[in-house]
Amino acid sequence: MSLTDSYSNIDSSTLPATSGPLKTLTVDNTRYTLLGTAHVSAESAEDVTRLINTGVFDAIAIELCDARHHNMANPDAMGEQDLFQVFRQGKAGMVAASLALGAFQQRIAEQSGIEPGAEMRAAVEQAQGRELPLLLIDRDVGITLKRIYRNVPWWQRFSLFSGLLGSVLSRQDVSHEDIEKLKEGDMLEATFSEFAAQSEALYTPLIRERDRYMALRLAEDAPPGRYQHVLVVLGAGHLKGTAEHLESPLPEQPSTERQTLEHSPPPGKFWKLLPWMITALVLTGFAIGFSRNTDLGWQLVLEWFLINGVLSGAATIAALAHPVTVIATFFAAPLTSLNPTIGAGFVAAGVELFMRKPKVRDFSTLRHDVTQLKGWWKNRVSRTLLVFIMATLGSAAGTWIAGFRIAGTLFGQPA
């Protein structure tokens, strides 16, 4: 491939001045004009409209994935999901994080008067109006979150995601500095920027991988010769990295590398085995207790049952679960903690869905309700997510506390 900078190949008078950075590359016979945008900026949306109105582009590529594009076109898409399947497939945490990010986005819109992603919406509308091909080149947001989770050391994960949820659920106004950060990158970058600047493990899947991914998608969906001139609308923070990848030789089969960047690394063997190891140790503890003394054995079983049940039940009470859900979780948690194939959160959420079936109104007001802390408990959909998460956390705490209690009792008893 022969690459040249557009500024020596394109008549700059054909493109209007823009508020954000603009760079055009020529790869063989195809031109790629990269527009760096601010995701909270009316000017960026105007830049997109002016550029497309020149009529020099025959395709538009934007920094969105299929899921985010679908949510933009259908704001109520979250309510169309089968909640039971969400819990069954282990996606409750991901859905909750998506709702939290949406809540943060809504707060930004209310404070600034500008809907984040207005420039992407403008690109979509202009492409549809002119019947131009629309290329979605960003990686799925769920995959990015999973790769962040897997890439960040385990001891940083809790602070990372608790910081995410805490920031988006805060009642305080989003600071001017946070709004300015959104003008440099996207919603994910703004949310995790404090961590990304100090963590290579976070920076790689959040920014560097996505730069590479978008270049690969362009090489795959808009290869040289398919289109004459492609407008690429992406956050200003991604322009430099994506352009550098385009300027470098890309693989002949970009889909192969792209698929590797879509792969969610599985948990390590240790983390897969840990639940079974805990189950084996607890059952061994029961066996040792009964071998020493029947009363001791039953004491250990009772403590395991009460600690697990009380903590899990109390956690669902904090989520304002239905009383039947609380009772069911109390009895289920001690058993599910010994069965790694099913979790207390799944049982709690299932009972909650049965007892308090979300209504149409809950789905229609979901995006608005979660912008306020109390709304998470008010809306039946988001409250069910909370029930799942809280029951899971309560059961996990109960497992560790009861496990250490059993160990302490056995070691404190004469053989």
Coordinates of C-alpha atoms in Angstrom, one line a residue:
M1 CA 0.0 0.0 0.0
S2 CA 1.2 3.5 -0.7
L3 CA 0.2 6.1 1.8
T4 CA 0.3 9.8 1.4
D5 CA -0.9 12.6 3.5
S6 CA -4.1 14.2 2.1
Y7 CA -2.9 17.7 2.6
S8 CA -0.7 17.2 -0.4
N9 CA -3.2 15.3 -2.5
I10 CA -6.6 16.9 -1.8
D11 CA -7.8 20.3 -2.6
S12 CA -8.5 21.6 1.0
S13 CA -11.0 24.1 -0.4
T14 CA -13.4 21.2 -0.9
L15 CA -13.6 20.7 2.9
P16 CA -14.9 23.4 5.2
A17 CA -13.1 24.4 8.3
T18 CA -13.9 22.4 11.4
S19 CA -13.7 23.0 15.2
G20 CA -12.0 19.7 15.7
P21 CA -8.9 18.1 14.1
L22 CA -9.2 16.9 10.6
K23 CA -6.9 14.5 8.8
T24 CA -7.2 12.8 5.4
L25 CA -5.2 9.8 4.3
T26 CA -5.0 8.2 0.9
V27 CA -4.7 4.5 0.8
D28 CA -4.3 3.4 -2.8
N29 CA -7.3 5.0 -4.5
T30 CA -9.4 5.5 -1.4
R31 CA -9.4 8.6 0.8
Y32 CA -10.2 8.4 4.5
T33 CA -11.0 11.7 6.2
L34 CA -10.8 11.4 10.0
L35 CA -12.8 14.0 11.9
G36 CA -11.9 14.3 15.6
T37 CA -15.0 15.2 17.5
A38 CA -16.1 16.3 21.0
H39 CA -18.9 14.1 22.3
V40 CA -20.4 17.0 24.2
S41 CA -20.3 19.7 21.6
A42 CA -22.8 21.3 19.4
E43 CA -20.0 22.5 17.1
S44 CA -18.9 18.9 16.5
A45 CA -22.4 18.0 15.3
E46 CA -22.3 21.0 13.0
D47 CA -18.9 20.0 11.7
V48 CA -20.3 16.6 10.7
T49 CA -23.3 18.1 8.9
R50 CA -21.2 20.6 7.0
L51 CA -18.7 18.0 5.9
I52 CA -21.3 15.6 4.7
N53 CA -23.2 18.4 2.9
T54 CA -20.2 18.9 0.7
G55 CA -21.2 15.8 -1.2
V56 CA -17.6 14.5 -1.6
F57 CA -18.1 11.4 0.6
D58 CA -19.7 8.2 -0.6
A59 CA -19.6 6.4 2.8
I60 CA -19.7 7.4 6.5
A61 CA -18.0 5.5 9.3
I62 CA -18.7 6.3 12.9
E63 CA -17.3 5.4 16.3
L64 CA -20.3 3.3 17.4
C65 CA -20.9 -0.4 17.7
D66 CA -24.1 -2.3 16.8
A67 CA -25.4 -2.2 20.3
R68 CA -24.8 1.5 20.8
H69 CA -26.3 2.3 17.4
H70 CA -29.3 0.2 18.2
N71 CA -29.8 2.0 21.6
M72 CA -29.5 5.4 19.8
A73 CA -32.1 4.4 17.3
N74 CA -34.3 2.8 19.9
P75 CA -34.0 4.5 23.3
D76 CA -36.2 1.8 24.9
A77 CA -34.1 -1.1 23.7
M78 CA -33.0 -1.9 27.2
G79 CA -36.6 -2.6 28.1
E80 CA -37.0 -5.1 25.3
Q81 CA -34.5 -7.5 26.9
D82 CA -35.7 -10.8 28.6
L83 CA -34.6 -10.2 32.1
F84 CA -34.7 -13.8 33.0
Q85 CA -32.3 -14.6 30.2
V86 CA -30.1 -11.7 31.3
F87 CA -29.7 -13.3 34.7
R88 CA -29.4 -16.8 33.3
Q89 CA -26.6 -15.7 31.0
G90 CA -24.7 -13.9 33.7
K91 CA -25.2 -10.5 32.1
A92 CA -26.9 -8.7 35.0
G93 CA -23.7 -6.8 36.0
M94 CA -23.1 -5.7 32.4
V95 CA -26.7 -4.5 32.0
A96 CA -26.4 -2.6 35.3
A97 CA -23.2 -1.0 34.2
S98 CA -24.8 0.0 30.9
L99 CA -27.7 1.6 32.8
A100 CA -25.3 3.4 35.0
L101 CA -23.4 4.8 32.0
G102 CA -26.7 5.9 30.5
A103 CA -27.6 7.7 33.7
F104 CA -24.3 9.5 33.6
Q105 CA -24.9 10.5 30.0
Q106 CA -28.4 11.8 30.8
R107 CA -27.1 13.9 33.7
I108 CA -24.5 15.4 31.3
A109 CA -27.3 16.2 28.8
E110 CA -29.4 17.9 31.5
Q111 CA -26.6 20.0 32.8
S112 CA -24.9 21.0 29.5
G113 CA -28.0 21.2 27.4
I114 CA -26.2 19.1 24.8
E115 CA -26.9 15.4 24.3
P116 CA -23.6 13.5 24.3
G117 CA -23.1 11.8 21.0
A118 CA -25.0 14.5 19.0
E119 CA -22.3 14.3 16.3
M120 CA -22.9 10.6 15.9
R121 CA -26.6 11.1 15.7
A122 CA -26.0 13.8 13.1
A123 CA -23.8 11.4 11.0
V124 CA -26.5 8.7 11.2
E125 CA -29.2 11.1 10.1
Q126 CA -27.2 12.6 7.3
A127 CA -26.2 9.2 6.0
Q128 CA -29.8 8.0 6.0
G129 CA -31.0 11.2 4.3
R130 CA -28.4 11.0 1.6
E131 CA -28.6 7.2 1.3
L132 CA -24.9 6.7 2.1
P133 CA -23.5 3.5 3.5
L134 CA -23.1 3.8 7.3
L135 CA -20.2 1.8 8.8
L136 CA -20.1 1.0 12.5
I137 CA -16.5 0.6 13.3
D138 CA -16.2 0.6 17.1
R139 CA -16.0 -2.5 19.3
D140 CA -19.0 -3.7 21.2
V141 CA -19.1 -1.8 24.5
G142 CA -19.8 -5.0 26.4
I143 CA -16.7 -6.7 25.0
T144 CA -14.6 -3.6 25.9
L145 CA -16.0 -3.7 29.5
K146 CA -15.2 -7.4 29.8
R147 CA -11.7 -7.0 28.5
I148 CA -11.1 -4.1 30.9
Y149 CA -12.3 -6.4 33.7
R150 CA -10.1 -9.2 32.7
N151 CA -7.1 -7.0 32.0
V152 CA -7.1 -5.1 35.3
P153 CA -5.5 -6.9 38.2
W154 CA -8.1 -8.5 40.5
W155 CA -7.3 -6.2 43.4
Q156 CA -8.2 -3.1 41.4
R157 CA -11.5 -4.4 40.0
F158 CA -13.7 -3.6 43.0
S159 CA -12.4 0.0 43.3
L160 CA -12.7 0.5 39.6
F161 CA -16.3 -0.5 39.2
S162 CA -17.4 0.8 42.6
G163 CA -15.9 4.1 41.4
L164 CA -17.9 3.8 38.2
L165 CA -21.2 3.2 40.0
G166 CA -20.5 5.7 42.6
S167 CA -19.8 8.5 40.1
V168 CA -22.8 7.9 38.0
L169 CA -25.2 7.5 40.9
S170 CA -23.9 10.6 42.7
R171 CA -26.5 13.3 43.3
Q172 CA -23.9 16.0 42.8
D173 CA -23.7 17.9 39.5
V174 CA -21.1 16.6 37.1
S175 CA -18.2 18.9 37.3
H176 CA -17.0 21.3 34.6
E177 CA -13.8 19.3 34.4
D178 CA -15.6 16.1 33.7
I179 CA -17.6 17.7 31.0
E180 CA -14.4 19.0 29.5
K181 CA -13.0 15.5 29.6
L182 CA -15.9 14.3 27.5
K183 CA -14.8 16.8 24.8
E184 CA -11.5 14.9 24.5
G185 CA -12.9 11.3 24.5
D186 CA -16.0 9.2 24.8
M187 CA -18.2 8.2 27.6
L188 CA -16.1 5.2 28.6
E189 CA -12.9 7.3 28.6
A190 CA -14.4 10.0 30.6
T191 CA -15.7 7.6 33.2
F192 CA -12.4 5.7 33.6
S193 CA -10.0 8.5 32.8
E194 CA -8.8 8.8 36.3
F195 CA -7.7 5.2 36.3
A196 CA -6.6 5.0 32.6
A197 CA -4.0 7.7 33.0
Q198 CA -2.3 5.6 35.7
S199 CA -3.0 2.1 34.6
E200 CA -1.5 0.5 31.4
A201 CA -3.8 -2.5 32.1
L202 CA -6.8 -0.3 31.7
Y203 CA -5.5 2.0 29.0
T204 CA -4.8 -0.9 26.6
P205 CA -8.3 -2.3 26.2
L206 CA -10.0 1.0 26.7
I207 CA -8.1 3.1 24.2
R208 CA -5.2 1.5 22.4
E209 CA -7.1 -1.7 21.4
R210 CA -10.0 0.4 20.1
D211 CA -7.8 2.5 18.0
R212 CA -6.4 -0.7 16.4
Y213 CA -9.9 -2.2 16.1
M214 CA -11.4 0.8 14.3
A215 CA -8.5 0.8 11.8
L216 CA -9.1 -2.9 11.2
R217 CA -12.8 -2.4 10.7
L218 CA -12.1 0.3 8.1
A219 CA -9.7 -2.0 6.3
E220 CA -12.4 -4.7 6.4
D221 CA -15.5 -2.7 5.6
A222 CA -14.1 0.1 3.5
P223 CA -11.0 -1.4 1.8
P224 CA -9.2 0.4 -1.0
G225 CA -11.3 0.5 -4.1
R226 CA -14.7 -0.1 -2.5
Y227 CA -15.4 3.6 -1.8
Q228 CA -13.7 6.8 -3.1
H229 CA -13.9 9.0 0.0
V230 CA -14.9 7.9 3.5
L231 CA -15.7 10.3 6.3
V232 CA -14.7 8.7 9.6
V233 CA -16.3 10.4 12.7
L234 CA -14.6 9.5 15.9
G235 CA -13.6 11.1 19.2
A236 CA -10.6 13.4 19.0
G237 CA -8.7 11.2 21.5
H238 CA -8.9 8.3 19.0
L239 CA -7.8 10.3 15.9
K240 CA -4.1 10.0 16.3
G241 CA -3.9 6.4 17.1
T242 CA -6.4 5.3 14.5
A243 CA -4.6 7.3 11.8
E244 CA -1.2 5.8 12.7
H245 CA -2.7 2.3 12.3
L246 CA -4.1 3.3 8.9
E247 CA -0.7 4.7 7.9
S248 CA 1.0 1.4 8.7
P249 CA 0.6 -1.8 6.7
L250 CA -2.5 -3.7 7.9
P251 CA -3.0 -7.4 7.6
E252 CA -4.4 -8.8 4.3
Q253 CA -7.1 -10.5 6.3
P254 CA -8.0 -7.8 8.9
S255 CA -11.0 -9.9 10.2
T256 CA -8.7 -12.4 11.7
E257 CA -7.0 -9.9 14.0
R258 CA -10.2 -8.0 14.6
Q259 CA -11.8 -11.2 15.9
T260 CA -9.0 -11.7 18.4
L261 CA -9.8 -8.2 19.8
E262 CA -13.4 -9.2 20.2
H263 CA -12.5 -12.2 22.2
S264 CA -13.3 -12.0 25.9
P265 CA -10.4 -13.6 27.8
P266 CA -11.8 -16.4 30.0
P267 CA -11.1 -16.4 33.7
G268 CA -7.9 -18.1 34.8
K269 CA -8.0 -21.8 35.8
F270 CA -7.6 -20.8 39.4
W271 CA -10.7 -18.7 39.4
K272 CA -12.7 -21.4 37.7
L273 CA -11.6 -24.0 40.3
L274 CA -11.9 -21.7 43.3
P275 CA -15.7 -22.2 43.9
W276 CA -15.3 -25.9 43.7
M277 CA -12.3 -25.8 46.0
I278 CA -14.3 -23.8 48.6
T279 CA -17.2 -26.3 48.3
A280 CA -14.8 -29.2 48.9
L281 CA -13.2 -27.4 51.9
V282 CA -16.5 -26.6 53.5
L283 CA -17.8 -30.2 53.0
T284 CA -14.6 -31.5 54.4
G285 CA -15.0 -29.2 57.4
F286 CA -18.5 -30.6 58.0
A287 CA -17.1 -34.2 57.7
I288 CA -14.3 -33.4 60.2
G289 CA -16.8 -31.9 62.6
F290 CA -19.2 -34.9 62.5
S291 CA -16.2 -37.3 62.9
R292 CA -15.2 -35.5 66.1
N293 CA -18.6 -35.0 67.5
T294 CA -22.1 -35.1 66.1
D295 CA -23.1 -31.9 68.0
L296 CA -20.0 -30.1 66.6
G297 CA -21.0 -31.2 63.1
W298 CA -24.5 -29.9 63.4
Q299 CA -23.1 -26.7 64.9
L300 CA -21.0 -26.1 61.9
V301 CA -23.9 -26.8 59.5
L302 CA -26.1 -24.4 61.5
E303 CA -23.6 -21.6 61.5
W304 CA -23.0 -22.1 57.7
F305 CA -26.7 -21.9 57.1
L306 CA -27.4 -18.9 59.3
I307 CA -24.4 -16.8 58.2
N308 CA -25.1 -17.4 54.5
G309 CA -28.8 -17.0 54.9
V310 CA -28.8 -13.9 57.1
L311 CA -26.2 -12.0 55.0
S312 CA -27.9 -12.8 51.7
G313 CA -31.4 -12.1 53.0
A314 CA -30.2 -8.8 54.6
A315 CA -28.6 -7.8 51.3
T316 CA -31.9 -8.4 49.4
I317 CA -33.7 -6.3 52.1
A318 CA -31.3 -3.5 51.3
A319 CA -32.5 -3.8 47.7
L320 CA -36.1 -3.6 48.9
A321 CA -36.9 -7.0 47.6
H322 CA -40.3 -8.7 48.0
P323 CA -40.6 -10.4 51.4
V324 CA -41.0 -13.8 49.6
T325 CA -37.7 -13.1 47.8
V326 CA -36.0 -12.4 51.1
I327 CA -37.2 -15.6 52.6
A328 CA -36.3 -17.6 49.4
T329 CA -32.9 -16.1 49.4
F330 CA -32.3 -16.9 53.1
F331 CA -33.0 -20.6 52.5
A332 CA -31.3 -20.8 49.0
A333 CA -28.0 -19.0 49.7
P334 CA -26.5 -21.7 52.0
L335 CA -27.3 -24.3 49.4
T336 CA -26.3 -22.4 46.3
S337 CA -23.0 -21.5 48.0
L338 CA -22.2 -25.2 47.9
N339 CA -23.2 -25.5 44.2
P340 CA -21.1 -23.4 41.9
T341 CA -23.4 -24.0 39.0
I342 CA -26.1 -21.7 40.4
G343 CA -25.9 -18.6 42.4
A344 CA -28.0 -17.0 45.1
G345 CA -28.5 -13.9 43.0
F346 CA -30.1 -16.0 40.2
V347 CA -32.6 -17.5 42.6
A348 CA -33.3 -14.1 44.2
A349 CA -33.9 -12.4 40.9
G350 CA -36.1 -15.2 39.6
V351 CA -38.3 -15.1 42.7
E352 CA -38.4 -11.3 42.5
L353 CA -39.5 -11.4 38.8
F354 CA -42.2 -13.9 39.7
M355 CA -43.5 -11.8 42.6
R356 CA -43.1 -8.4 41.1
K357 CA -43.4 -8.6 37.3
P358 CA -42.1 -5.4 35.8
K359 CA -44.9 -3.5 34.0
V360 CA -44.7 -1.7 30.7
R361 CA -44.4 1.6 32.6
D362 CA -41.2 0.3 34.3
F363 CA -39.5 -0.4 31.0
S364 CA -40.7 2.9 29.5
T365 CA -39.3 5.0 32.4
L366 CA -36.2 2.9 33.0
R367 CA -33.7 5.3 31.4
H368 CA -35.1 8.3 33.3
D369 CA -35.5 6.6 36.7
V370 CA -31.9 5.4 36.9
T371 CA -30.6 9.0 36.6
Q372 CA -31.5 9.3 40.3
L373 CA -30.3 7.1 43.1
K374 CA -33.8 6.5 44.5
G375 CA -35.0 5.6 41.0
W376 CA -32.9 2.3 41.1
W377 CA -35.2 1.1 43.9
K378 CA -38.4 2.7 42.5
N379 CA -38.2 1.0 39.1
R380 CA -39.0 -2.7 39.1
V381 CA -36.5 -3.5 36.4
S382 CA -33.5 -1.8 38.0
R383 CA -34.6 -3.0 41.4
T384 CA -34.5 -6.6 40.2
L385 CA -31.0 -6.0 39.0
L386 CA -30.1 -4.7 42.4
V387 CA -31.7 -7.7 44.0
F388 CA -29.5 -10.0 41.9
I389 CA -26.3 -8.0 42.6
M390 CA -26.9 -7.6 46.4
A391 CA -27.9 -11.2 46.9
T392 CA -24.7 -12.3 45.0
L393 CA -22.6 -10.1 47.1
G394 CA -24.3 -11.2 50.4
S395 CA -23.8 -14.8 49.5
A396 CA -20.2 -14.3 48.6
A397 CA -19.6 -12.5 51.9
G398 CA -21.4 -15.2 53.8
T399 CA -19.4 -17.9 52.1
W400 CA -16.1 -16.4 53.2
I401 CA -17.2 -15.4 56.7
A402 CA -18.8 -18.8 57.4
G403 CA -15.8 -20.6 55.9
F404 CA -13.4 -18.8 58.1
R405 CA -15.7 -19.4 61.1
I406 CA -15.8 -23.2 60.4
A407 CA -12.0 -23.2 60.1
G408 CA -11.6 -21.3 63.3
T409 CA -13.9 -23.6 65.2
L410 CA -12.2 -26.8 64.0
F411 CA -8.7 -25.5 64.7
G412 CA -9.9 -24.3 68.1
Q413 CA -11.3 -27.8 68.9
P414 CA -9.1 -30.6 70.2
A415 CA -8.7 -33.4 67.7

